[in-house]
Amino acid sequence: MAYTKLKFSGKLEGYVPNFWEEPTYKNEPTDFRIRVRVSDPEGKLLDTLTTEYEQACAFYKKQTGGKRFFDEPWDENDDGTVTVRLCAKPRYEEHPFPVVDGDLEALDEGTLLREGTTVQVSSVIMPISPKSPRGGMRLRPRAVQVIEAITFEASDSGELDLEAEFGKTDGFKQSKPNVRKKSAKKAATVSDEDLDF
Protein backbone atom coordinates (compact mmCIF):
# COMPACT_ATOMS: atom_id res chain seq x y z
CA MET A 1 0.00 0.00 0.00
CA ALA A 2 1.42 3.40 -1.04
CA TYR A 3 2.03 6.22 1.40
CA THR A 4 -0.06 9.37 0.97
CA LYS A 5 1.40 12.85 1.55
CA LEU A 6 -0.75 15.28 3.52
CA LYS A 7 -0.06 18.96 4.21
CA PHE A 8 -2.01 21.11 6.67
CA SER A 9 -1.71 24.18 8.91
CA GLY A 10 -2.74 24.63 12.52
CA LYS A 11 -1.65 25.30 16.08
CA LEU A 12 0.44 23.04 18.28
CA GLU A 13 -1.69 21.72 21.12
CA GLY A 14 -0.88 20.23 24.52
CA TYR A 15 2.65 19.25 25.51
CA VAL A 16 5.23 20.14 22.85
CA PRO A 17 8.48 18.15 23.14
CA ASN A 18 11.89 19.40 22.07
CA PHE A 19 12.05 19.00 18.28
CA TRP A 20 15.78 18.17 18.23
CA GLU A 21 16.57 16.03 21.27
CA GLU A 22 15.91 12.30 21.29
CA PRO A 23 12.46 11.91 22.86
CA THR A 24 12.23 10.06 26.18
CA TYR A 25 9.52 9.02 28.62
CA LYS A 26 10.59 8.23 32.19
CA ASN A 27 14.21 8.31 30.96
CA GLU A 28 13.54 5.65 28.32
CA PRO A 29 13.63 6.25 24.52
CA THR A 30 10.18 6.78 23.02
CA ASP A 31 8.49 8.04 19.86
CA PHE A 32 8.27 11.76 19.07
CA ARG A 33 4.65 12.91 19.26
CA ILE A 34 2.93 16.22 18.60
CA ARG A 35 -0.68 17.32 18.20
CA VAL A 36 -1.84 20.00 15.76
CA ARG A 37 -5.29 21.57 15.95
CA VAL A 38 -6.48 22.30 12.40
CA SER A 39 -9.47 24.43 11.38
CA ASP A 40 -11.65 22.21 9.16
CA PRO A 41 -15.11 23.83 8.87
CA GLU A 42 -15.92 22.07 5.58
CA GLY A 43 -14.68 18.68 6.82
CA LYS A 44 -12.22 18.12 3.96
CA LEU A 45 -9.34 17.08 6.22
CA LEU A 46 -11.62 14.82 8.25
CA ASP A 47 -12.92 13.17 5.06
CA THR A 48 -9.37 12.53 3.83
CA LEU A 49 -8.26 11.11 7.18
CA THR A 50 -11.35 8.89 7.49
CA THR A 51 -10.96 7.50 3.96
CA GLU A 52 -7.24 6.80 4.48
CA TYR A 53 -7.88 5.14 7.85
CA GLU A 54 -10.60 2.87 6.42
CA GLN A 55 -8.31 1.88 3.53
CA ALA A 56 -5.44 1.14 5.93
CA CYS A 57 -7.69 -1.04 8.10
CA ALA A 58 -9.01 -2.89 5.02
CA PHE A 59 -5.42 -3.47 3.85
CA TYR A 60 -4.44 -4.86 7.27
CA LYS A 61 -7.50 -7.10 7.43
CA LYS A 62 -6.84 -8.44 3.91
CA GLN A 63 -3.18 -9.17 4.71
CA THR A 64 -3.66 -10.74 8.14
CA GLY A 65 -7.35 -11.48 8.68
CA GLY A 66 -7.01 -9.43 11.89
CA LYS A 67 -9.90 -7.33 13.17
CA ARG A 68 -8.13 -5.29 15.85
CA PHE A 69 -7.12 -1.74 15.02
CA PHE A 70 -5.40 1.20 16.66
CA ASP A 71 -7.60 4.25 17.27
CA GLU A 72 -7.75 6.90 14.58
CA PRO A 73 -4.81 9.36 14.87
CA TRP A 74 -7.12 12.37 15.18
CA ASP A 75 -9.92 13.79 17.30
CA GLU A 76 -12.90 15.67 15.91
CA ASN A 77 -13.70 18.74 18.03
CA ASP A 78 -17.06 20.49 18.50
CA ASP A 79 -15.76 23.82 17.15
CA GLY A 80 -15.10 22.64 13.56
CA THR A 81 -11.47 21.75 14.21
CA VAL A 82 -9.62 18.46 14.04
CA THR A 83 -6.72 17.62 16.36
CA VAL A 84 -4.23 15.57 14.34
CA ARG A 85 -1.77 13.38 16.25
CA LEU A 86 1.59 12.89 14.54
CA CYS A 87 4.27 10.36 15.45
CA ALA A 88 7.89 10.04 14.30
CA LYS A 89 9.86 6.93 15.25
CA PRO A 90 13.57 7.56 15.93
CA ARG A 91 14.34 3.84 15.50
CA TYR A 92 13.20 4.17 11.86
CA GLU A 93 15.30 7.36 11.50
CA GLU A 94 12.18 9.53 11.21
CA HIS A 95 13.38 11.93 13.91
CA PRO A 96 14.76 14.54 13.93
CA PHE A 97 13.13 16.04 10.84
CA PRO A 98 13.51 19.55 9.32
CA VAL A 99 11.96 22.43 11.30
CA VAL A 100 12.21 25.77 9.48
CA ASP A 101 11.03 29.36 9.74
CA GLY A 102 9.17 31.46 7.16
CA ASP A 103 12.39 31.95 5.14
CA LEU A 104 13.04 28.18 5.15
CA GLU A 105 16.01 28.70 7.46
CA ALA A 106 16.54 25.94 10.03
CA LEU A 107 15.05 26.94 13.36
CA ASP A 108 17.63 27.53 16.10
CA GLU A 109 17.80 24.46 18.35
CA GLY A 110 17.56 26.74 21.39
CA THR A 111 14.04 27.79 20.34
CA LEU A 112 11.65 25.70 22.42
CA LEU A 113 8.18 25.89 20.91
CA ARG A 114 5.05 25.84 23.06
CA GLU A 115 1.31 25.25 22.71
CA GLY A 116 -0.31 27.80 20.42
CA THR A 117 2.58 27.96 17.94
CA THR A 118 1.20 28.14 14.38
CA VAL A 119 2.80 25.66 12.00
CA GLN A 120 2.52 24.15 8.55
CA VAL A 121 3.13 20.42 8.54
CA SER A 122 4.20 18.17 5.70
CA SER A 123 3.30 14.62 6.68
CA VAL A 124 2.93 11.10 5.32
CA ILE A 125 0.01 8.80 6.10
CA MET A 126 1.52 5.42 6.90
CA PRO A 127 -0.50 2.20 7.15
CA ILE A 128 0.46 0.02 10.12
CA SER A 129 2.57 -2.97 9.08
CA PRO A 130 0.84 -6.38 8.83
CA LYS A 131 3.52 -7.59 11.29
CA SER A 132 1.86 -5.50 14.01
CA PRO A 133 -0.73 -7.13 16.31
CA ARG A 134 -3.18 -4.35 15.33
CA GLY A 135 -3.84 -2.44 12.12
CA GLY A 136 -4.65 1.17 11.32
CA MET A 137 -2.46 4.10 10.37
CA ARG A 138 -0.25 6.82 11.76
CA LEU A 139 0.75 10.25 10.50
CA ARG A 140 4.50 10.81 10.28
CA PRO A 141 5.79 14.40 10.19
CA ARG A 142 8.27 14.95 7.33
CA ALA A 143 8.92 18.64 8.00
CA VAL A 144 7.45 21.54 9.99
CA GLN A 145 7.44 25.23 9.07
CA VAL A 146 6.88 27.64 11.95
CA ILE A 147 4.56 30.51 11.01
CA GLU A 148 4.15 32.08 14.46
CA ALA A 149 6.37 30.94 17.31
CA ILE A 150 5.20 30.80 20.89
CA THR A 151 8.11 30.17 23.26
CA PHE A 152 8.74 30.52 26.98
CA GLU A 153 9.95 34.04 26.31
CA ALA A 154 7.54 35.49 23.75
CA SER A 155 5.35 35.18 20.71
CA ASP A 156 6.84 36.10 17.33
CA SER A 157 4.96 36.12 14.05
CA GLY A 158 7.73 38.04 12.30
CA GLU A 159 5.46 41.02 11.66
CA LEU A 160 5.85 43.07 14.84
CA ASP A 161 8.50 45.79 14.77
CA LEU A 162 9.17 46.34 18.46
CA GLU A 163 11.17 49.54 17.89
CA ALA A 164 8.25 51.06 16.00
CA GLU A 165 5.75 49.75 18.56
CA PHE A 166 7.60 50.91 21.68
CA GLY A 167 10.37 53.31 22.58
CA LYS A 168 13.05 52.67 25.20
CA THR A 169 11.81 53.51 28.67
CA ASP A 170 12.76 53.38 32.31
CA GLY A 171 11.51 50.17 33.84
CA PHE A 172 12.27 46.46 33.88
CA LYS A 173 15.51 45.37 32.24
CA GLN A 174 16.64 41.74 32.12
CA SER A 175 20.26 42.85 32.38
CA LYS A 176 19.62 44.87 35.58
CA PRO A 177 16.63 43.42 37.43
CA ASN A 178 15.19 45.57 40.21
CA VAL A 179 12.76 43.22 41.90
CA ARG A 180 10.80 44.41 44.92
CA LYS A 181 9.66 41.96 47.55
CA LYS A 182 6.04 42.12 48.69
CA SER A 183 5.59 43.70 52.08
CA ALA A 184 4.85 41.27 54.91
CA LYS A 185 1.46 42.90 55.52
CA LYS A 186 0.38 42.53 51.89
CA ALA A 187 1.67 38.95 51.65
CA ALA A 188 -0.44 37.92 54.65
CA THR A 189 -3.70 39.34 53.25
CA VAL A 190 -6.41 36.70 52.75
CA SER A 191 -8.76 36.99 49.78
CA ASP A 192 -11.89 35.22 48.60
CA GLU A 193 -10.47 35.10 45.06
CA ASP A 194 -9.88 31.73 43.45
CA LEU A 195 -6.07 31.34 43.58
CA ASP A 196 -6.07 29.27 40.39
CA PHE A 197 -7.03 32.32 38.34
PDB file of C-alpha atoms in Angstrom:
ATOM      1  CA  MET A   1       0.000   0.000   0.000  1.00  0.00           C
ATOM      2  CA  ALA A   2       1.416   3.398  -1.040  1.00  0.00           C
ATOM      3  CA  TYR A   3       2.034   6.217   1.400  1.00  0.00           C
ATOM      4  CA  THR A   4      -0.063   9.374   0.972  1.00  0.00           C
ATOM      5  CA  LYS A   5       1.401  12.850   1.545  1.00  0.00           C
ATOM      6  CA  LEU A   6      -0.748  15.276   3.520  1.00  0.00           C
ATOM      7  CA  LYS A   7      -0.056  18.956   4.213  1.00  0.00           C
ATOM      8  CA  PHE A   8      -2.006  21.113   6.667  1.00  0.00           C
ATOM      9  CA  SER A   9      -1.707  24.181   8.913  1.00  0.00           C
ATOM     10  CA  GLY A  10      -2.741  24.626  12.521  1.00  0.00           C
ATOM     11  CA  LYS A  11      -1.652  25.304  16.080  1.00  0.00           C
ATOM     12  CA  LEU A  12       0.443  23.036  18.276  1.00  0.00           C
ATOM     13  CA  GLU A  13      -1.686  21.721  21.123  1.00  0.00           C
ATOM     14  CA  GLY A  14      -0.884  20.231  24.518  1.00  0.00           C
ATOM     15  CA  TYR A  15       2.646  19.249  25.514  1.00  0.00           C
ATOM     16  CA  VAL A  16       5.227  20.140  22.853  1.00  0.00           C
ATOM     17  CA  PRO A  17       8.476  18.148  23.138  1.00  0.00           C
ATOM     18  CA  ASN A  18      11.891  19.400  22.067  1.00  0.00           C
ATOM     19  CA  PHE A  19      12.052  19.001  18.277  1.00  0.00           C
ATOM     20  CA  TRP A  20      15.781  18.172  18.233  1.00  0.00           C
ATOM     21  CA  GLU A  21      16.572  16.030  21.275  1.00  0.00           C
ATOM     22  CA  GLU A  22      15.910  12.303  21.294  1.00  0.00           C
ATOM     23  CA  PRO A  23      12.456  11.908  22.864  1.00  0.00           C
ATOM     24  CA  THR A  24      12.234  10.057  26.176  1.00  0.00           C
ATOM     25  CA  TYR A  25       9.525   9.025  28.620  1.00  0.00           C
ATOM     26  CA  LYS A  26      10.589   8.231  32.194  1.00  0.00           C
ATOM     27  CA  ASN A  27      14.214   8.314  30.964  1.00  0.00           C
ATOM     28  CA  GLU A  28      13.537   5.649  28.315  1.00  0.00           C
ATOM     29  CA  PRO A  29      13.628   6.255  24.518  1.00  0.00           C
ATOM     30  CA  THR A  30      10.184   6.784  23.022  1.00  0.00           C
ATOM     31  CA  ASP A  31       8.488   8.042  19.856  1.00  0.00           C
ATOM     32  CA  PHE A  32       8.275  11.763  19.074  1.00  0.00           C
ATOM     33  CA  ARG A  33       4.649  12.910  19.262  1.00  0.00           C
ATOM     34  CA  ILE A  34       2.925  16.215  18.601  1.00  0.00           C
ATOM     35  CA  ARG A  35      -0.679  17.320  18.200  1.00  0.00           C
ATOM     36  CA  VAL A  36      -1.838  19.999  15.759  1.00  0.00           C
ATOM     37  CA  ARG A  37      -5.295  21.572  15.952  1.00  0.00           C
ATOM     38  CA  VAL A  38      -6.484  22.302  12.398  1.00  0.00           C
ATOM     39  CA  SER A  39      -9.473  24.432  11.381  1.00  0.00           C
ATOM     40  CA  ASP A  40     -11.645  22.210   9.165  1.00  0.00           C
ATOM     41  CA  PRO A  41     -15.108  23.828   8.865  1.00  0.00           C
ATOM     42  CA  GLU A  42     -15.921  22.066   5.576  1.00  0.00           C
ATOM     43  CA  GLY A  43     -14.684  18.682   6.819  1.00  0.00           C
ATOM     44  CA  LYS A  44     -12.216  18.123   3.962  1.00  0.00           C
ATOM     45  CA  LEU A  45      -9.336  17.076   6.223  1.00  0.00           C
ATOM     46  CA  LEU A  46     -11.620  14.819   8.251  1.00  0.00           C
ATOM     47  CA  ASP A  47     -12.923  13.174   5.061  1.00  0.00           C
ATOM     48  CA  THR A  48      -9.374  12.530   3.834  1.00  0.00           C
ATOM     49  CA  LEU A  49      -8.255  11.105   7.179  1.00  0.00           C
ATOM     50  CA  THR A  50     -11.350   8.892   7.494  1.00  0.00           C
ATOM     51  CA  THR A  51     -10.957   7.504   3.958  1.00  0.00           C
ATOM     52  CA  GLU A  52      -7.241   6.799   4.478  1.00  0.00           C
ATOM     53  CA  TYR A  53      -7.883   5.143   7.848  1.00  0.00           C
ATOM     54  CA  GLU A  54     -10.597   2.867   6.420  1.00  0.00           C
ATOM     55  CA  GLN A  55      -8.311   1.880   3.531  1.00  0.00           C
ATOM     56  CA  ALA A  56      -5.436   1.138   5.934  1.00  0.00           C
ATOM     57  CA  CYS A  57      -7.693  -1.037   8.104  1.00  0.00           C
ATOM     58  CA  ALA A  58      -9.014  -2.893   5.019  1.00  0.00           C
ATOM     59  CA  PHE A  59      -5.420  -3.470   3.848  1.00  0.00           C
ATOM     60  CA  TYR A  60      -4.435  -4.865   7.267  1.00  0.00           C
ATOM     61  CA  LYS A  61      -7.503  -7.103   7.426  1.00  0.00           C
ATOM     62  CA  LYS A  62      -6.842  -8.438   3.909  1.00  0.00           C
ATOM     63  CA  GLN A  63      -3.182  -9.169   4.707  1.00  0.00           C
ATOM     64  CA  THR A  64      -3.662 -10.738   8.137  1.00  0.00           C
ATOM     65  CA  GLY A  65      -7.350 -11.485   8.683  1.00  0.00           C
ATOM     66  CA  GLY A  66      -7.015  -9.432  11.889  1.00  0.00           C
ATOM     67  CA  LYS A  67      -9.899  -7.329  13.167  1.00  0.00           C
ATOM     68  CA  ARG A  68      -8.131  -5.292  15.852  1.00  0.00           C
ATOM     69  CA  PHE A  69      -7.124  -1.737  15.022  1.00  0.00           C
ATOM     70  CA  PHE A  70      -5.400   1.204  16.665  1.00  0.00           C
ATOM     71  CA  ASP A  71      -7.601   4.249  17.272  1.00  0.00           C
ATOM     72  CA  GLU A  72      -7.749   6.905  14.577  1.00  0.00           C
ATOM     73  CA  PRO A  73      -4.814   9.356  14.873  1.00  0.00           C
ATOM     74  CA  TRP A  74      -7.115  12.370  15.180  1.00  0.00           C
ATOM     75  CA  ASP A  75      -9.922  13.789  17.304  1.00  0.00           C
ATOM     76  CA  GLU A  76     -12.904  15.671  15.912  1.00  0.00           C
ATOM     77  CA  ASN A  77     -13.702  18.744  18.028  1.00  0.00           C
ATOM     78  CA  ASP A  78     -17.064  20.487  18.496  1.00  0.00           C
ATOM     79  CA  ASP A  79     -15.765  23.818  17.148  1.00  0.00           C
ATOM     80  CA  GLY A  80     -15.105  22.638  13.564  1.00  0.00           C
ATOM     81  CA  THR A  81     -11.472  21.746  14.215  1.00  0.00           C
ATOM     82  CA  VAL A  82      -9.618  18.457  14.038  1.00  0.00           C
ATOM     83  CA  THR A  83      -6.720  17.621  16.362  1.00  0.00           C
ATOM     84  CA  VAL A  84      -4.233  15.568  14.339  1.00  0.00           C
ATOM     85  CA  ARG A  85      -1.768  13.379  16.254  1.00  0.00           C
ATOM     86  CA  LEU A  86       1.589  12.885  14.537  1.00  0.00           C
ATOM     87  CA  CYS A  87       4.269  10.359  15.455  1.00  0.00           C
ATOM     88  CA  ALA A  88       7.892  10.038  14.303  1.00  0.00           C
ATOM     89  CA  LYS A  89       9.860   6.927  15.251  1.00  0.00           C
ATOM     90  CA  PRO A  90      13.569   7.558  15.927  1.00  0.00           C
ATOM     91  CA  ARG A  91      14.339   3.839  15.501  1.00  0.00           C
ATOM     92  CA  TYR A  92      13.203   4.168  11.862  1.00  0.00           C
ATOM     93  CA  GLU A  93      15.304   7.361  11.497  1.00  0.00           C
ATOM     94  CA  GLU A  94      12.178   9.535  11.207  1.00  0.00           C
ATOM     95  CA  HIS A  95      13.384  11.934  13.907  1.00  0.00           C
ATOM     96  CA  PRO A  96      14.764  14.541  13.928  1.00  0.00           C
ATOM     97  CA  PHE A  97      13.132  16.043  10.843  1.00  0.00           C
ATOM     98  CA  PRO A  98      13.505  19.548   9.318  1.00  0.00           C
ATOM     99  CA  VAL A  99      11.963  22.430  11.301  1.00  0.00           C
ATOM    100  CA  VAL A 100      12.211  25.767   9.484  1.00  0.00           C
ATOM    101  CA  ASP A 101      11.026  29.363   9.743  1.00  0.00           C
ATOM    102  CA  GLY A 102       9.168  31.461   7.164  1.00  0.00           C
ATOM    103  CA  ASP A 103      12.388  31.950   5.137  1.00  0.00           C
ATOM    104  CA  LEU A 104      13.036  28.177   5.146  1.00  0.00           C
ATOM    105  CA  GLU A 105      16.008  28.704   7.460  1.00  0.00           C
ATOM    106  CA  ALA A 106      16.537  25.942  10.030  1.00  0.00           C
ATOM    107  CA  LEU A 107      15.054  26.945  13.365  1.00  0.00           C
ATOM    108  CA  ASP A 108      17.631  27.530  16.098  1.00  0.00           C
ATOM    109  CA  GLU A 109      17.803  24.464  18.349  1.00  0.00           C
ATOM    110  CA  GLY A 110      17.562  26.744  21.385  1.00  0.00           C
ATOM    111  CA  THR A 111      14.040  27.789  20.337  1.00  0.00           C
ATOM    112  CA  LEU A 112      11.654  25.702  22.418  1.00  0.00           C
ATOM    113  CA  LEU A 113       8.181  25.887  20.912  1.00  0.00           C
ATOM    114  CA  ARG A 114       5.045  25.843  23.056  1.00  0.00           C
ATOM    115  CA  GLU A 115       1.314  25.251  22.711  1.00  0.00           C
ATOM    116  CA  GLY A 116      -0.311  27.804  20.420  1.00  0.00           C
ATOM    117  CA  THR A 117       2.584  27.955  17.939  1.00  0.00           C
ATOM    118  CA  THR A 118       1.201  28.142  14.382  1.00  0.00           C
ATOM    119  CA  VAL A 119       2.797  25.658  12.002  1.00  0.00           C
ATOM    120  CA  GLN A 120       2.522  24.150   8.551  1.00  0.00           C
ATOM    121  CA  VAL A 121       3.127  20.415   8.544  1.00  0.00           C
ATOM    122  CA  SER A 122       4.196  18.172   5.701  1.00  0.00           C
ATOM    123  CA  SER A 123       3.298  14.618   6.677  1.00  0.00           C
ATOM    124  CA  VAL A 124       2.925  11.104   5.319  1.00  0.00           C
ATOM    125  CA  ILE A 125       0.011   8.800   6.104  1.00  0.00           C
ATOM    126  CA  MET A 126       1.524   5.423   6.897  1.00  0.00           C
ATOM    127  CA  PRO A 127      -0.499   2.197   7.152  1.00  0.00           C
ATOM    128  CA  ILE A 128       0.458   0.024  10.119  1.00  0.00           C
ATOM    129  CA  SER A 129       2.572  -2.974   9.076  1.00  0.00           C
ATOM    130  CA  PRO A 130       0.838  -6.378   8.830  1.00  0.00           C
ATOM    131  CA  LYS A 131       3.521  -7.587  11.288  1.00  0.00           C
ATOM    132  CA  SER A 132       1.857  -5.504  14.006  1.00  0.00           C
ATOM    133  CA  PRO A 133      -0.732  -7.129  16.311  1.00  0.00           C
ATOM    134  CA  ARG A 134      -3.181  -4.346  15.329  1.00  0.00           C
ATOM    135  CA  GLY A 135      -3.844  -2.436  12.120  1.00  0.00           C
ATOM    136  CA  GLY A 136      -4.652   1.171  11.318  1.00  0.00           C
ATOM    137  CA  MET A 137      -2.463   4.102  10.368  1.00  0.00           C
ATOM    138  CA  ARG A 138      -0.254   6.824  11.757  1.00  0.00           C
ATOM    139  CA  LEU A 139       0.751  10.248  10.498  1.00  0.00           C
ATOM    140  CA  ARG A 140       4.498  10.811  10.281  1.00  0.00           C
ATOM    141  CA  PRO A 141       5.786  14.396  10.189  1.00  0.00           C
ATOM    142  CA  ARG A 142       8.266  14.945   7.334  1.00  0.00           C
ATOM    143  CA  ALA A 143       8.918  18.643   8.002  1.00  0.00           C
ATOM    144  CA  VAL A 144       7.452  21.538   9.989  1.00  0.00           C
ATOM    145  CA  GLN A 145       7.444  25.225   9.067  1.00  0.00           C
ATOM    146  CA  VAL A 146       6.877  27.637  11.955  1.00  0.00           C
ATOM    147  CA  ILE A 147       4.557  30.509  11.006  1.00  0.00           C
ATOM    148  CA  GLU A 148       4.148  32.076  14.460  1.00  0.00           C
ATOM    149  CA  ALA A 149       6.374  30.941  17.306  1.00  0.00           C
ATOM    150  CA  ILE A 150       5.197  30.804  20.890  1.00  0.00           C
ATOM    151  CA  THR A 151       8.108  30.170  23.256  1.00  0.00           C
ATOM    152  CA  PHE A 152       8.735  30.517  26.979  1.00  0.00           C
ATOM    153  CA  GLU A 153       9.955  34.042  26.315  1.00  0.00           C
ATOM    154  CA  ALA A 154       7.544  35.489  23.748  1.00  0.00           C
ATOM    155  CA  SER A 155       5.350  35.175  20.709  1.00  0.00           C
ATOM    156  CA  ASP A 156       6.837  36.104  17.328  1.00  0.00           C
ATOM    157  CA  SER A 157       4.955  36.123  14.050  1.00  0.00           C
ATOM    158  CA  GLY A 158       7.733  38.040  12.304  1.00  0.00           C
ATOM    159  CA  GLU A 159       5.465  41.015  11.655  1.00  0.00           C
ATOM    160  CA  LEU A 160       5.852  43.068  14.841  1.00  0.00           C
ATOM    161  CA  ASP A 161       8.504  45.789  14.772  1.00  0.00           C
ATOM    162  CA  LEU A 162       9.174  46.342  18.463  1.00  0.00           C
ATOM    163  CA  GLU A 163      11.166  49.536  17.894  1.00  0.00           C
ATOM    164  CA  ALA A 164       8.247  51.059  15.997  1.00  0.00           C
ATOM    165  CA  GLU A 165       5.746  49.752  18.556  1.00  0.00           C
ATOM    166  CA  PHE A 166       7.600  50.906  21.677  1.00  0.00           C
ATOM    167  CA  GLY A 167      10.373  53.309  22.575  1.00  0.00           C
ATOM    168  CA  LYS A 168      13.046  52.674  25.196  1.00  0.00           C
ATOM    169  CA  THR A 169      11.809  53.509  28.672  1.00  0.00           C
ATOM    170  CA  ASP A 170      12.757  53.382  32.312  1.00  0.00           C
ATOM    171  CA  GLY A 171      11.512  50.175  33.842  1.00  0.00           C
ATOM    172  CA  PHE A 172      12.269  46.462  33.879  1.00  0.00           C
ATOM    173  CA  LYS A 173      15.513  45.365  32.236  1.00  0.00           C
ATOM    174  CA  GLN A 174      16.645  41.739  32.122  1.00  0.00           C
ATOM    175  CA  SER A 175      20.264  42.855  32.381  1.00  0.00           C
ATOM    176  CA  LYS A 176      19.623  44.867  35.585  1.00  0.00           C
ATOM    177  CA  PRO A 177      16.633  43.422  37.428  1.00  0.00           C
ATOM    178  CA  ASN A 178      15.192  45.566  40.212  1.00  0.00           C
ATOM    179  CA  VAL A 179      12.757  43.215  41.901  1.00  0.00           C
ATOM    180  CA  ARG A 180      10.802  44.409  44.916  1.00  0.00           C
ATOM    181  CA  LYS A 181       9.656  41.963  47.552  1.00  0.00           C
ATOM    182  CA  LYS A 182       6.035  42.119  48.691  1.00  0.00           C
ATOM    183  CA  SER A 183       5.586  43.701  52.085  1.00  0.00           C
ATOM    184  CA  ALA A 184       4.847  41.265  54.909  1.00  0.00           C
ATOM    185  CA  LYS A 185       1.458  42.904  55.522  1.00  0.00           C
ATOM    186  CA  LYS A 186       0.381  42.532  51.893  1.00  0.00           C
ATOM    187  CA  ALA A 187       1.671  38.955  51.653  1.00  0.00           C
ATOM    188  CA  ALA A 188      -0.439  37.920  54.654  1.00  0.00           C
ATOM    189  CA  THR A 189      -3.698  39.340  53.245  1.00  0.00           C
ATOM    190  CA  VAL A 190      -6.410  36.704  52.749  1.00  0.00           C
ATOM    191  CA  SER A 191      -8.758  36.987  49.777  1.00  0.00           C
ATOM    192  CA  ASP A 192     -11.893  35.224  48.595  1.00  0.00           C
ATOM    193  CA  GLU A 193     -10.473  35.099  45.057  1.00  0.00           C
ATOM    194  CA  ASP A 194      -9.876  31.731  43.454  1.00  0.00           C
ATOM    195  CA  LEU A 195      -6.069  31.345  43.584  1.00  0.00           C
ATOM    196  CA  ASP A 196      -6.071  29.270  40.385  1.00  0.00           C
ATOM    197  CA  PHE A 197      -7.026  32.321  38.344  1.00  0.00           C
TER     198      PHE A 197
END
